[in-house]
mmCIF file of C-alpha atoms in Angstrom:
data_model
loop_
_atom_site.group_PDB
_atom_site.id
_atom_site.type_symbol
_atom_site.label_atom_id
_atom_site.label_comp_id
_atom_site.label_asym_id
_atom_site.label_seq_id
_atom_site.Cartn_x
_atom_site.Cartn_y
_atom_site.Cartn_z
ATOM 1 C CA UNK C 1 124.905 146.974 79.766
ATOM 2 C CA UNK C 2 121.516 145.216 79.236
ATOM 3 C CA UNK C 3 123.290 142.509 76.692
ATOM 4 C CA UNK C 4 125.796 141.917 79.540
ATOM 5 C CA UNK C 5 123.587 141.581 82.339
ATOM 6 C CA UNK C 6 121.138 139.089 80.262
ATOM 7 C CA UNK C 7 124.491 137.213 79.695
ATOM 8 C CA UNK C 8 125.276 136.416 83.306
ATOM 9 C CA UNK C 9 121.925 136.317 83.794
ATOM 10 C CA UNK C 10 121.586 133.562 81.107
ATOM 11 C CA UNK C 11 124.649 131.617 82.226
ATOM 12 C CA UNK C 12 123.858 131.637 85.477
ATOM 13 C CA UNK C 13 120.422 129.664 85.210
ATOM 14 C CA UNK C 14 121.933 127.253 82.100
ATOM 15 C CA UNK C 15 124.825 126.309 84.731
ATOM 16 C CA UNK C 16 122.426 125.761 87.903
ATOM 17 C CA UNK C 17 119.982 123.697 85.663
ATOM 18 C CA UNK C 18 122.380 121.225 84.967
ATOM 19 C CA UNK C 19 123.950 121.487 88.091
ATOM 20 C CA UNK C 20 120.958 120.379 89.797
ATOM 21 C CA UNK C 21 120.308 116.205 89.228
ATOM 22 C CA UNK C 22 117.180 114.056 89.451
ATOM 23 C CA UNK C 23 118.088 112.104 92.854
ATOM 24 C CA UNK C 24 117.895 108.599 92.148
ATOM 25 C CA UNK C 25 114.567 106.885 93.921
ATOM 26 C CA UNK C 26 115.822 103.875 96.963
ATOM 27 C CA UNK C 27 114.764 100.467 96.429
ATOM 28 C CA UNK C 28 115.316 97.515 98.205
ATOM 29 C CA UNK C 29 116.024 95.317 94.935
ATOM 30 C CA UNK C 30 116.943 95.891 91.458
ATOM 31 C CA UNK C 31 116.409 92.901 88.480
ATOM 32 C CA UNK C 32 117.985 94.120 85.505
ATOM 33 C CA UNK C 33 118.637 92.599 81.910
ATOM 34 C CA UNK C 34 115.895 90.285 82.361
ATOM 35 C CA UNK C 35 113.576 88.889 79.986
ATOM 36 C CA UNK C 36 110.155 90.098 81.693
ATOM 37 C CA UNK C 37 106.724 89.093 81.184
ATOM 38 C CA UNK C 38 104.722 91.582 82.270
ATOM 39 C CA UNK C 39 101.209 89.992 82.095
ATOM 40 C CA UNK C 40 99.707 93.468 82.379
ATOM 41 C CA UNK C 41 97.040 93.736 80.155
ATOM 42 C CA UNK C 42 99.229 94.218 76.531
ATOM 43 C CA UNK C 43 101.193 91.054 77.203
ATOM 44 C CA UNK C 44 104.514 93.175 76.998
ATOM 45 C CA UNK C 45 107.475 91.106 77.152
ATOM 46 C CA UNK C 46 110.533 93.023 77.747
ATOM 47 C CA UNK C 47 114.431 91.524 76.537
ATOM 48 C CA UNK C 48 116.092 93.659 79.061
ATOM 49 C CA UNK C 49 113.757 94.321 81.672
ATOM 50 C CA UNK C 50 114.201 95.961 84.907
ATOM 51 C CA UNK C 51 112.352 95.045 87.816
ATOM 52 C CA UNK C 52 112.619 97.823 90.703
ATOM 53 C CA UNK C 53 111.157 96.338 94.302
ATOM 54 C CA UNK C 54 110.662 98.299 97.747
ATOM 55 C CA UNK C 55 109.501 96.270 100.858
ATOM 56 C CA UNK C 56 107.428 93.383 99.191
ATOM 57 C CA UNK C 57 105.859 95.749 96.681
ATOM 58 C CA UNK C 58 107.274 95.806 92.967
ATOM 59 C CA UNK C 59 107.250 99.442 92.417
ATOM 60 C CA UNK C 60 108.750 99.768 88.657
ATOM 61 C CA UNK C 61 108.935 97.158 85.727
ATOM 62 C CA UNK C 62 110.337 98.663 82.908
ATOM 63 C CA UNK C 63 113.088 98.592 80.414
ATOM 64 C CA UNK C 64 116.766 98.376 81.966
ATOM 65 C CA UNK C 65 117.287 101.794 80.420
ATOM 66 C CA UNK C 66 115.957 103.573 83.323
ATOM 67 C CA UNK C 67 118.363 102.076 85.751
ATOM 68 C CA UNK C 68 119.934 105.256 86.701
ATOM 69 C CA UNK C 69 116.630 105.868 88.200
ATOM 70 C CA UNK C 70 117.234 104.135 91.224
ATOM 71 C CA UNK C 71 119.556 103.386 93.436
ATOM 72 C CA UNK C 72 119.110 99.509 95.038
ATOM 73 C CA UNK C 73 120.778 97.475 98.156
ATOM 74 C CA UNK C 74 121.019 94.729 96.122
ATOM 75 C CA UNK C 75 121.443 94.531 92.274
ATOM 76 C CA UNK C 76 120.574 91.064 90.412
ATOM 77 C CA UNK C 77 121.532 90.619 87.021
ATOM 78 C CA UNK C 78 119.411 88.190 85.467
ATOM 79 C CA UNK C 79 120.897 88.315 81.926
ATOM 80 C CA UNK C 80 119.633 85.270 80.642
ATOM 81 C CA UNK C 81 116.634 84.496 82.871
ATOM 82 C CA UNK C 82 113.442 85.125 82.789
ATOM 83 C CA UNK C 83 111.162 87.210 85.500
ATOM 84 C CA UNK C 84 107.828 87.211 86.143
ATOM 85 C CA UNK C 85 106.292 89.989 88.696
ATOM 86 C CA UNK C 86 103.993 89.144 90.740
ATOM 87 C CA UNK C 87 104.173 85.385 89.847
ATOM 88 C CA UNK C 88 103.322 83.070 93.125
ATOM 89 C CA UNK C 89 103.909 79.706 92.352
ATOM 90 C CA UNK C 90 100.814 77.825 94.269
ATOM 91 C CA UNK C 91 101.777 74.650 92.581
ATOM 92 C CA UNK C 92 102.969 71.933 95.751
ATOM 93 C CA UNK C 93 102.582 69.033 96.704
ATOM 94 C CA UNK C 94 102.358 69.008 100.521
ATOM 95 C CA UNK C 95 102.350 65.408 101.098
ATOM 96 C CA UNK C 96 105.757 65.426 99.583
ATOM 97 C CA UNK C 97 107.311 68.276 102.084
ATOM 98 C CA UNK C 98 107.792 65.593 104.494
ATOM 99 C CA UNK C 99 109.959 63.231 101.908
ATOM 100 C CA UNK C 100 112.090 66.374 101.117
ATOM 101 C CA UNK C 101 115.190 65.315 101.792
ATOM 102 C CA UNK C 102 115.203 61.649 102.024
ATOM 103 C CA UNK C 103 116.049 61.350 98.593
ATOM 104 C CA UNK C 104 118.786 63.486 98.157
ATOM 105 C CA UNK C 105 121.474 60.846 97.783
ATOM 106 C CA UNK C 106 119.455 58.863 94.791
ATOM 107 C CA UNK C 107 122.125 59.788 92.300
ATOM 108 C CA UNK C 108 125.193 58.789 93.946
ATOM 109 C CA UNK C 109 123.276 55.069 94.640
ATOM 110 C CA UNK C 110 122.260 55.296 91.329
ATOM 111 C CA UNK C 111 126.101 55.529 90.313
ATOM 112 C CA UNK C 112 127.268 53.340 92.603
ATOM 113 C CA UNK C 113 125.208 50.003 91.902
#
């Protein structure tokens, strides 16, 4: 009777543990398959990278394995590219905001003449 009753007992727990799942963690945007330089302090550069971002705060960069770990609004797959968290490009030219547009049609006059 013992032996039975440790059975169910048994089988009971092994089917609710995997029964219950890890719920996936919300994020507002997903990068995967990236090439991703980390710049943390190892230099780790990762072929397919994953970077996981809530709000305007990155809140995961790892490897695109862990991608069932979240579940995003929007998915980008960068295969291909290369991402940098964190990176602010502060490199402008302000005078040259103004001029924007005026060249836009340099290539077909370029063509043409």
């Amino acid at each position: 009777m013992f032996k039975k009753t440790l059975t169910v007992v048994s089988l009971s727990v092994a089917s609710l543990v995997t029964a219950v799942s890890v719920a996936a963690e919300n994020v507002d945007l997903l990068i995967k398959n990236a090439t991703v330089l980390t710049m943390d302090d190892d230099r780790r550069v990762l072929e397919k990278g994953l970077v996981a971002v809530r709000g305007n705060k990155i809140v995961a960069v790892s490897d695109s394995s862990d991608i069932k770990q979240y579940e995003a609004k929007k998915v980008i797959d960068a295969e291909g590219g290369i991402v940098m968290p964190g990176m602010i490009n502060t490199h402008t030219h302000v005078s040259m905001a103004v001029f924007r547009s005026l060249a836009d049609d340099v290539p077909d006059r370029l063509r043409r003449y």
